[in-house]
Amino acid sequence: MEQIIHKAANLVPTERQFKWQQMELTAFLHFGINTFTDKEWGDGSEDPQLFNPSELNAEQCVKTCKDAGFKLVILTAKHHDGFCLWPSKYTEHSVKNSPWKNGKGDVVKEVANACKKYDVHFGIYLSPWDRNSKLYGTDAYNDYFVNQLTELLTQYGKVDEVWFDGANGEGPNKKKQVYDFARWYKLIRSLQSQAVISIMGPDVRWVGTETGRGRETEWSVISADVQSQEKIAAASQNDVVFKPKSDVRGEDLGGREKIKDAKALVWYPAETDVSIRPGWFFHEKENEKVKTPSQLNDIYFSSVGRNGVLLLNIPPNKKGLIQTEDSLHLFRWSEMRNNTFKSNLAKLASIKISKGKNAHSLVDGNYKSYWTTSSPKDTSAEIIFTFPQPQTFDVLLLQENIMVGQRIEKFGAEYWNGVKWISFAEGTTVGYKRLLRFPTVTCKKVRLIILASRLNPTISEIGFYKQASGQ
Ligand code: FUL
C-alpha cells in the first residue's frame, strides 16, 4: 500500500492535461442537421437541403462564450447522423449539399476563425458512430474516419481538444463498428500533439453523468484499468443506443482501496459535461427551460469546484446564433462568479503555519508558487488566518499544486468563536480546485486543518469569499 500510494502521490499531469485543467470552463456547441429536424439523434437519412442557418454568426457564438469566461469551444463537426459541418471530400452528407451559402460554406472554418479572433481555444467533436456512412461496420470505416479526422486536424489551425463520444450503435447496414482507437490517437498526436483526447481517449475522462455534478471525492490519479478502451466503452455508452439514463459516477475512483491492487496508475482527470438546456441540440420548445444563472452557479461549484473541468453545452439556434435567453443567463451567471471571486479575504489576514514555509504563496494568486510541509512524511498541518477585523464569508477555495501531485485526502475548516473552534466545512480530495459553500461565517480567526495526505500536501492557493447576492 505504502509503495503504491507513494507512486500515486508523485504522478503528475502531462503538459497538455495541465493546460486543459487550467482552462476550467469549456463550451460545447451542438449544432448540425438535428438543429433543423428538431431531433437529438438523427438517423443519417436527413436531406442536407434542410441545413440552412439563415444568419449563422460564429463570432457571435464564440464571443458569447468568451464573454462568459469560457476558454475553449468544442464544435460538433459531425454528430451520430454523419452530417458534416465542413465540406468533407469523403461524403455527400455535408454542408456542401445544403442551400447554406450555396453549398460553399464551412461551419468548422467559421468557428475556428472566430476562436482565433477572440483568442479562445478550439476543439472538435467527431462522432465515431456514424449512422449515414455505408462503410460503417467494416474495416474501411476506420479509413474513412481517419480521412475525416485528418481533414479536421490539418485544415483549421490549432486544435486543443478532440472529443470522442462513447455512443456506439448500429450503422445503416445493422453492423457495429470495431473502432481503431490506436490509429486515431497516433494520428492526433502526430498532427496536433498539444490536443487532449477526451472521453474515448487517454487524456480526459468522462465524469460519469451528464448532470454537471462531479464527485465529492475526485482523484485525478486512478488505476490504468479505467483508462482501457473497453472499460471506457463499458462505463460509458457502448451498448447504449439512447442517452445514458443513469448516473455511473460511483463514489470514488482513486481512493486507497481502489488503487491498492492497480498494476499501473495514470493521470486521468474528469470532465463534467452538461447542457444549458434539457437537450444537447437547440429546440425552440426548450427556450423556457434554459438553466437559470443560479443553477449554472450550482453546476460551477459541483464541477470546477470538485476538481473537474466544466464542459457546458450552449447550442446555437436555427439561425446559427446563441439564443438570447441562453446568453442572458450565461452573463448573469458570469457576473455572479466575478463578483464572488473578486477579492480574496484571506489576503487581509496574517497567516500562521504549523509546518513548512512560504505562507505568503497561499494567497499570492500565483498557482505555481505553493506551500508544503517540511518533509514527505509530514502529512498533516494546520494553517491559521487571523483577520484584523471580523470577516464574513461563505465560500472556501483550495488548490493543490498538481504539478507536484494530487495528495490531500482529508481536510477540515474551523473558525474561532472566542471560546472554541467550530467546524464549518470538511472534505476529502482537493486537486486542481476545490470549492465549498457553507452557511455564512463571521469571525476573526479561521483555520484549515489537513488531516490526511499522500506524502507532504501542497497548497497553491487558499481563498475565503462571500457569495455575491442573487445566489
Ligand atoms: C452523448 C451523445 O449521444 C449526445 O447526443 C451528446 O452528443 C453528448 C455530449 O454525448 O453520448
Coordinates of C-alpha atoms and ligand atoms in Angstrom, one line a residue:
M1 CA 0.0 0.0 0.0
E2 CA 2.7 2.4 1.0
Q3 CA 4.5 1.9 -2.2
I4 CA 1.5 2.4 -4.5
I5 CA 0.5 5.5 -2.5
H6 CA 4.0 6.9 -2.9
K7 CA 3.7 6.3 -6.7
A8 CA 0.2 7.8 -6.9
A9 CA 1.3 10.9 -5.0
N10 CA 4.1 11.6 -7.4
L11 CA 2.1 11.2 -10.6
V12 CA 1.5 14.5 -12.4
P13 CA -0.4 15.6 -15.5
T14 CA 1.2 15.9 -18.9
E15 CA 1.7 19.4 -20.2
R16 CA -1.4 19.2 -22.4
Q17 CA -3.5 17.9 -19.5
F18 CA -2.3 20.6 -17.2
K19 CA -3.1 23.3 -19.7
W20 CA -6.6 21.8 -20.2
Q21 CA -7.2 21.7 -16.5
Q22 CA -6.3 25.3 -16.0
M23 CA -9.0 26.4 -18.6
E24 CA -11.7 25.3 -16.0
L25 CA -14.6 26.4 -18.3
T26 CA -15.0 24.9 -21.8
A27 CA -18.0 25.1 -24.0
F28 CA -19.8 22.7 -26.4
L29 CA -21.6 23.9 -29.5
H30 CA -24.0 21.2 -30.5
F31 CA -25.1 22.3 -34.0
G32 CA -25.9 20.3 -37.1
I33 CA -28.8 18.7 -39.1
N34 CA -30.6 18.0 -35.8
T35 CA -30.9 21.7 -35.2
F36 CA -33.2 21.7 -38.3
T37 CA -35.1 18.5 -37.8
D38 CA -35.7 19.3 -34.1
K39 CA -34.1 16.0 -33.0
E40 CA -31.5 14.9 -30.6
W41 CA -30.2 12.0 -32.6
G42 CA -30.5 11.9 -36.4
D43 CA -30.6 8.6 -38.2
G44 CA -28.4 9.7 -41.2
S45 CA -31.2 9.8 -43.7
E46 CA -31.8 13.5 -43.4
D47 CA -31.9 15.7 -46.5
P48 CA -28.8 18.0 -46.5
Q49 CA -31.2 20.6 -48.0
L50 CA -32.7 21.1 -44.6
F51 CA -29.5 22.7 -43.3
N52 CA -29.8 26.4 -43.7
P53 CA -28.8 28.7 -40.8
S54 CA -30.0 32.0 -42.2
E55 CA -27.9 34.2 -40.0
L56 CA -25.0 32.0 -38.9
N57 CA -22.6 34.1 -37.0
A58 CA -19.7 32.1 -35.5
E59 CA -18.3 35.2 -34.0
Q60 CA -21.4 35.9 -32.0
C61 CA -21.4 32.3 -30.7
V62 CA -17.7 32.3 -29.8
K63 CA -17.7 35.8 -28.3
T64 CA -20.7 34.9 -26.1
C65 CA -18.7 32.0 -24.7
K66 CA -15.6 34.1 -24.3
D67 CA -17.5 36.9 -22.5
A68 CA -19.0 34.4 -20.1
G69 CA -15.5 33.2 -19.2
F70 CA -15.1 30.1 -21.4
K71 CA -11.6 29.3 -22.6
L72 CA -12.2 26.7 -25.2
V73 CA -15.1 25.9 -27.6
I74 CA -15.8 22.4 -29.0
L75 CA -17.9 22.2 -32.1
T76 CA -19.8 19.1 -33.1
A77 CA -18.2 18.8 -36.6
K78 CA -20.1 15.5 -37.1
H79 CA -22.7 14.0 -34.8
H80 CA -24.1 10.5 -34.9
D81 CA -26.2 11.3 -38.1
G82 CA -22.9 11.6 -40.0
F83 CA -23.7 15.1 -41.4
C84 CA -20.5 17.1 -41.7
L85 CA -20.4 20.8 -40.9
W86 CA -17.4 21.1 -43.2
P87 CA -17.3 20.1 -46.9
S88 CA -15.6 16.8 -46.4
K89 CA -14.2 15.2 -49.5
Y90 CA -15.3 11.8 -48.3
T91 CA -19.1 12.1 -48.1
E92 CA -22.0 13.8 -49.7
H93 CA -23.8 14.1 -46.4
S94 CA -22.5 17.6 -45.6
V95 CA -22.9 21.3 -45.8
K96 CA -21.7 21.2 -49.4
N97 CA -25.1 19.8 -50.5
S98 CA -27.0 22.3 -48.4
P99 CA -28.5 25.6 -49.6
W100 CA -26.5 27.5 -46.9
K101 CA -24.1 29.7 -48.8
N102 CA -25.0 27.8 -51.9
G103 CA -23.1 24.8 -50.7
K104 CA -19.9 26.8 -50.4
G105 CA -20.0 27.3 -46.6
D106 CA -17.8 25.7 -43.9
V107 CA -19.0 26.0 -40.3
V108 CA -15.9 24.4 -38.9
K109 CA -13.8 27.1 -40.6
E110 CA -16.0 29.9 -39.3
V111 CA -15.9 28.7 -35.7
A112 CA -12.2 28.0 -35.9
N113 CA -11.5 31.5 -37.2
A114 CA -13.8 33.1 -34.7
C115 CA -11.8 31.3 -31.9
K116 CA -8.6 32.7 -33.4
K117 CA -10.1 36.2 -33.5
Y118 CA -11.3 36.1 -29.8
D119 CA -8.3 34.1 -28.5
V120 CA -10.3 31.1 -27.5
H121 CA -9.0 27.5 -27.8
F122 CA -10.7 25.4 -30.4
G123 CA -11.8 21.8 -30.1
I124 CA -13.6 19.3 -32.3
Y125 CA -16.2 16.6 -31.6
L126 CA -16.2 13.9 -34.3
S127 CA -18.7 11.2 -33.6
P128 CA -17.2 7.7 -34.1
W129 CA -20.8 6.4 -34.5
D130 CA -22.0 7.3 -38.0
R131 CA -25.5 6.4 -39.0
N132 CA -25.1 7.6 -42.5
S133 CA -21.9 6.0 -43.8
K134 CA -22.4 2.8 -45.8
L135 CA -18.9 1.8 -44.7
Y136 CA -19.9 1.7 -41.0
G137 CA -19.3 -1.8 -39.6
T138 CA -16.4 -2.6 -42.0
D139 CA -12.7 -2.0 -41.8
A140 CA -13.0 0.6 -44.5
Y141 CA -14.9 2.8 -42.0
N142 CA -11.7 3.2 -39.9
D143 CA -10.0 4.6 -43.1
Y144 CA -13.0 6.9 -43.7
F145 CA -12.8 8.1 -40.1
V146 CA -9.1 8.7 -40.3
N147 CA -9.6 10.7 -43.5
Q148 CA -12.2 12.9 -41.9
L149 CA -10.1 13.4 -38.8
T150 CA -7.1 14.3 -41.0
E151 CA -9.2 17.0 -42.7
L152 CA -10.2 18.4 -39.4
L153 CA -6.7 18.4 -38.0
T154 CA -5.0 19.9 -41.0
Q155 CA -7.3 22.5 -42.4
Y156 CA -8.3 24.7 -39.5
G157 CA -5.2 25.5 -37.5
K158 CA -4.6 24.6 -33.9
V159 CA -6.9 22.1 -32.2
D160 CA -6.7 21.7 -28.4
E161 CA -9.3 19.1 -27.7
V162 CA -10.6 16.1 -29.7
W163 CA -13.8 14.7 -28.2
F164 CA -14.8 11.1 -29.0
D165 CA -18.2 10.2 -27.9
G166 CA -18.9 6.8 -26.3
A167 CA -22.2 6.2 -28.1
N168 CA -21.8 3.3 -30.5
G169 CA -24.9 1.8 -32.0
E170 CA -25.5 0.2 -35.4
G171 CA -24.9 1.8 -38.8
P172 CA -27.2 1.7 -41.8
N173 CA -26.2 -1.9 -42.5
K174 CA -27.1 -3.0 -38.9
K175 CA -23.5 -3.7 -38.1
K176 CA -21.5 -2.3 -35.2
Q177 CA -18.0 -0.9 -35.7
V178 CA -14.8 -2.0 -34.1
Y179 CA -13.0 1.3 -33.7
D180 CA -9.3 1.5 -34.4
F181 CA -8.6 3.8 -31.5
A182 CA -4.8 3.3 -31.5
R183 CA -4.6 4.6 -35.1
W184 CA -6.7 7.6 -34.3
Y185 CA -4.6 8.5 -31.3
K186 CA -1.4 8.2 -33.3
L187 CA -2.8 10.5 -35.9
I188 CA -3.8 13.1 -33.4
R189 CA -0.5 13.0 -31.6
S190 CA 1.4 13.4 -34.9
L191 CA -0.8 16.2 -36.3
Q192 CA -1.8 18.2 -33.1
S193 CA 0.3 16.9 -30.3
Q194 CA -1.0 19.6 -27.9
A195 CA -4.6 18.4 -28.2
V196 CA -6.1 16.4 -25.3
I197 CA -8.1 13.3 -26.5
S198 CA -11.3 13.1 -24.4
I199 CA -13.8 10.6 -23.2
M200 CA -13.0 7.7 -25.6
G201 CA -9.4 8.8 -25.2
P202 CA -6.4 8.6 -23.0
D203 CA -6.2 12.2 -21.6
V204 CA -9.5 13.2 -20.2
R205 CA -12.2 11.0 -18.6
W206 CA -16.0 11.4 -18.6
V207 CA -17.1 12.1 -15.1
G208 CA -19.9 9.6 -15.5
T209 CA -23.0 11.7 -15.6
E210 CA -24.5 14.4 -17.8
T211 CA -25.8 16.5 -14.9
G212 CA -22.9 18.7 -14.4
R213 CA -22.2 17.2 -11.0
G214 CA -18.8 15.7 -10.2
R215 CA -17.8 13.6 -7.3
E216 CA -17.1 15.0 -3.8
T217 CA -14.0 12.7 -3.8
E218 CA -12.4 13.2 -7.2
W219 CA -8.9 11.7 -7.7
S220 CA -7.2 12.5 -11.0
V221 CA -4.8 9.6 -10.4
I222 CA -6.6 6.3 -10.9
S223 CA -5.9 2.7 -12.0
A224 CA -4.8 2.4 -15.6
D225 CA -7.6 -0.2 -16.0
V226 CA -10.2 2.6 -16.0
Q227 CA -8.4 4.1 -19.0
S228 CA -8.6 1.0 -21.1
Q229 CA -10.9 1.5 -24.1
E230 CA -13.1 -1.5 -23.2
K231 CA -13.6 -0.2 -19.8
I232 CA -14.3 3.3 -21.0
A233 CA -16.8 2.0 -23.5
A234 CA -18.5 -0.2 -21.0
A235 CA -18.6 2.5 -18.4
S236 CA -20.0 5.0 -20.9
Q237 CA -22.3 4.0 -23.6
N238 CA -21.0 1.2 -25.7
D239 CA -24.2 -0.7 -25.7
V240 CA -26.5 2.1 -25.2
V241 CA -28.4 3.4 -28.1
F242 CA -30.0 6.1 -26.1
K243 CA -28.8 8.8 -23.8
P244 CA -27.1 7.4 -20.7
K245 CA -30.0 7.4 -18.3
S246 CA -28.2 6.6 -15.2
D247 CA -25.5 8.2 -13.2
V248 CA -22.5 5.9 -13.4
R249 CA -20.1 8.1 -11.5
G250 CA -19.7 5.8 -8.5
E251 CA -18.3 7.1 -5.2
D252 CA -14.6 7.4 -5.7
L253 CA -12.3 6.0 -8.4
G254 CA -8.9 6.7 -6.9
G255 CA -9.0 6.1 -3.1
R256 CA -6.5 3.8 -1.4
E257 CA -8.8 0.8 -1.6
K258 CA -9.5 1.5 -5.3
I259 CA -5.9 1.6 -6.4
K260 CA -4.2 -0.8 -4.0
D261 CA -4.1 -3.6 -6.5
A262 CA -3.6 -1.5 -9.6
K263 CA -1.0 -2.8 -12.0
A264 CA -0.4 0.7 -13.2
L265 CA -1.6 4.2 -12.4
V266 CA -2.5 7.1 -14.7
W267 CA -3.3 10.7 -14.5
Y268 CA -6.8 10.8 -16.0
P269 CA -8.8 13.8 -14.9
A270 CA -12.5 14.3 -15.0
E271 CA -14.5 16.4 -17.4
T272 CA -18.0 17.2 -16.3
D273 CA -20.4 17.8 -19.2
V274 CA -23.9 19.2 -19.1
S275 CA -26.2 21.2 -21.4
I276 CA -27.6 24.6 -20.6
R277 CA -30.9 23.2 -21.9
P278 CA -32.6 19.8 -21.4
G279 CA -31.3 18.6 -24.9
W280 CA -27.9 18.9 -26.5
F281 CA -29.3 20.4 -29.6
F282 CA -31.4 23.5 -29.9
H283 CA -35.2 23.1 -29.6
E284 CA -37.5 26.1 -29.7
K285 CA -39.8 24.4 -27.2
E286 CA -37.0 24.4 -24.6
N287 CA -36.5 28.2 -24.6
E288 CA -38.3 28.3 -21.2
K289 CA -36.1 25.6 -19.8
V290 CA -32.7 27.2 -20.1
K291 CA -30.8 26.7 -16.8
T292 CA -31.0 29.8 -14.6
P293 CA -27.9 31.7 -13.5
S294 CA -28.2 30.2 -10.1
Q295 CA -28.5 26.7 -11.5
L296 CA -25.4 27.3 -13.6
N297 CA -23.7 28.6 -10.5
D298 CA -24.5 25.4 -8.6
I299 CA -23.1 23.4 -11.6
Y300 CA -19.9 25.5 -11.4
F301 CA -19.4 24.7 -7.7
S302 CA -20.1 21.0 -8.4
S303 CA -17.8 20.7 -11.4
V304 CA -14.9 23.1 -11.4
G305 CA -15.3 23.2 -7.6
R306 CA -14.8 19.4 -7.5
N307 CA -11.6 19.0 -9.3
G308 CA -13.2 18.9 -12.8
V309 CA -13.3 20.9 -15.9
L310 CA -16.9 22.0 -16.8
L311 CA -17.9 21.4 -20.4
L312 CA -21.1 23.4 -20.8
N313 CA -23.2 22.9 -23.9
I314 CA -24.7 26.1 -25.4
P315 CA -26.4 25.0 -28.7
P316 CA -26.8 27.6 -31.4
N317 CA -30.4 28.0 -32.8
K318 CA -31.7 27.5 -36.3
K319 CA -30.4 30.9 -37.3
G320 CA -26.9 29.9 -36.3
L321 CA -26.8 32.2 -33.2
I322 CA -26.8 31.7 -29.5
Q323 CA -30.3 32.3 -28.3
T324 CA -30.9 35.5 -26.2
E325 CA -32.2 33.5 -23.2
D326 CA -29.0 31.5 -23.1
S327 CA -26.7 34.5 -23.4
L328 CA -28.6 36.4 -20.7
H329 CA -28.3 33.5 -18.2
L330 CA -24.7 33.0 -19.1
F331 CA -23.8 36.6 -18.5
R332 CA -25.7 36.9 -15.3
W333 CA -24.0 33.8 -14.0
S334 CA -20.6 35.0 -15.1
E335 CA -21.3 38.3 -13.3
M336 CA -22.1 36.3 -10.1
R337 CA -18.9 34.4 -10.4
N338 CA -16.8 37.5 -11.0
N339 CA -18.4 39.3 -8.0
T340 CA -18.0 36.4 -5.7
F341 CA -14.3 35.8 -6.5
K342 CA -13.4 39.5 -6.9
S343 CA -11.4 39.7 -3.7
N344 CA -9.9 37.1 -1.5
L345 CA -10.5 37.8 2.2
A346 CA -7.6 35.6 3.1
K347 CA -5.2 38.3 1.8
L348 CA -6.2 40.5 4.7
A349 CA -5.1 38.0 7.3
S350 CA -1.9 37.3 8.9
I351 CA -1.1 33.6 8.4
K352 CA 0.5 31.2 10.8
I353 CA 1.6 27.8 9.5
S354 CA 2.3 24.9 11.8
K355 CA 4.9 23.5 9.4
G356 CA 6.9 24.4 6.3
K357 CA 7.5 27.9 4.8
N358 CA 6.1 30.1 2.1
A359 CA 2.9 31.1 3.8
H360 CA 2.6 34.1 1.5
S361 CA 2.4 31.9 -1.5
L362 CA -1.0 30.6 -0.2
V363 CA -2.6 33.9 -1.2
D364 CA -0.4 35.4 -3.9
G365 CA -2.7 34.5 -6.7
N366 CA 0.1 32.6 -8.4
Y367 CA -0.8 28.9 -8.9
K368 CA 2.8 27.9 -9.4
S369 CA 4.1 29.1 -6.1
Y370 CA 3.0 26.9 -3.2
W371 CA 3.3 26.0 0.4
T372 CA 4.1 22.5 1.7
T373 CA 5.2 20.8 4.9
S374 CA 8.8 20.2 5.8
S375 CA 9.2 16.6 4.7
P376 CA 7.4 13.9 2.7
K377 CA 6.5 12.2 5.9
D378 CA 4.7 15.3 7.2
T379 CA 1.2 14.6 6.1
S380 CA -0.8 16.8 8.3
A381 CA -0.8 20.5 9.1
E382 CA -2.7 23.5 10.4
I383 CA -2.9 26.9 8.8
I384 CA -4.4 29.7 10.9
F385 CA -5.6 33.0 9.4
T386 CA -6.1 36.0 11.7
F387 CA -8.0 39.0 10.3
P388 CA -7.5 42.5 11.7
Q389 CA -11.3 42.9 11.7
P390 CA -14.0 40.2 11.7
Q391 CA -14.8 39.0 8.2
T392 CA -17.9 37.3 6.7
F393 CA -17.6 34.6 4.2
D394 CA -19.5 31.5 2.9
V395 CA -17.1 30.0 0.3
L396 CA -13.7 28.3 0.8
L397 CA -11.4 27.8 -2.2
L398 CA -8.4 25.4 -2.1
Q399 CA -6.0 24.5 -4.8
E400 CA -3.3 21.9 -4.7
N401 CA -0.3 22.2 -6.9
I402 CA -1.0 19.3 -9.2
M403 CA 2.4 19.7 -11.0
V404 CA 3.8 18.2 -7.8
G405 CA 0.9 15.6 -7.5
Q406 CA -2.5 15.2 -6.0
R407 CA -2.2 14.3 -2.4
I408 CA -4.7 15.7 0.1
E409 CA -7.1 13.0 1.4
K410 CA -8.9 14.8 4.2
F411 CA -9.3 18.3 5.4
G412 CA -11.4 20.5 7.6
A413 CA -12.0 24.2 8.2
E414 CA -12.9 25.7 11.6
Y415 CA -13.5 29.2 12.9
W416 CA -12.8 30.5 16.4
N417 CA -15.9 31.8 18.2
G418 CA -14.0 33.3 21.0
V419 CA -14.2 30.2 23.1
K420 CA -13.5 27.2 20.9
W421 CA -13.0 26.1 17.3
I422 CA -16.2 25.4 15.4
S423 CA -16.2 23.3 12.2
F424 CA -17.9 24.8 9.2
A425 CA -16.6 22.7 6.3
E426 CA -14.8 19.5 5.6
G427 CA -13.8 17.5 2.6
T428 CA -11.7 14.7 1.2
T429 CA -9.8 15.4 -2.1
V430 CA -8.8 18.9 -3.3
G431 CA -6.9 18.5 -6.6
Y432 CA -6.6 21.4 -9.0
K433 CA -9.6 23.2 -7.4
R434 CA -12.0 22.6 -4.6
L435 CA -14.8 25.0 -3.7
L436 CA -17.0 24.5 -0.7
R437 CA -20.1 26.5 0.2
F438 CA -21.5 26.7 3.8
P439 CA -23.7 28.9 5.9
T440 CA -22.2 32.4 6.4
V441 CA -19.4 32.5 8.9
T442 CA -18.3 35.8 10.6
C443 CA -15.0 35.6 12.6
K444 CA -11.6 37.0 13.3
K445 CA -9.8 33.7 13.2
V446 CA -10.2 30.7 10.9
R447 CA -8.0 27.6 10.4
L448 CA -7.6 25.0 7.7
I449 CA -6.5 21.6 9.0
I450 CA -5.0 19.0 6.7
L451 CA -5.9 15.7 8.3
A452 CA -4.5 13.2 5.8
S453 CA -2.4 13.3 2.7
R454 CA -0.4 11.1 0.5
L455 CA 3.1 12.4 1.2
N456 CA 3.5 16.1 2.0
P457 CA 0.5 18.1 1.0
T458 CA 0.9 21.2 -1.2
I459 CA -1.4 24.2 -1.4
S460 CA -1.1 26.8 -4.1
E461 CA -4.0 29.0 -3.1
I462 CA -6.5 29.4 -0.3
G463 CA -9.4 31.7 -0.5
F464 CA -12.3 32.9 1.6
Y465 CA -15.1 34.6 -0.3
K466 CA -18.6 36.0 0.3
Q467 CA -21.0 34.9 -2.5
A468 CA -22.5 37.8 -4.5
S469 CA -26.2 38.4 -3.9
G470 CA -28.7 36.8 -6.2
Q471 CA -27.4 33.3 -5.5
Ligands
FUL1 C1 -23.7 11.7 -26.0 C2 -24.4 11.9 -27.3 O1 -25.2 10.7 -27.6 C3 -25.3 13.1 -27.2 O2 -26.1 13.3 -28.3 C4 -24.4 14.3 -26.9 O3 -23.5 14.5 -28.1 C5 -23.5 14.0 -25.7 C6 -22.5 15.1 -25.4 O4 -22.9 12.8 -25.7 O5 -23.1 10.5 -25.8

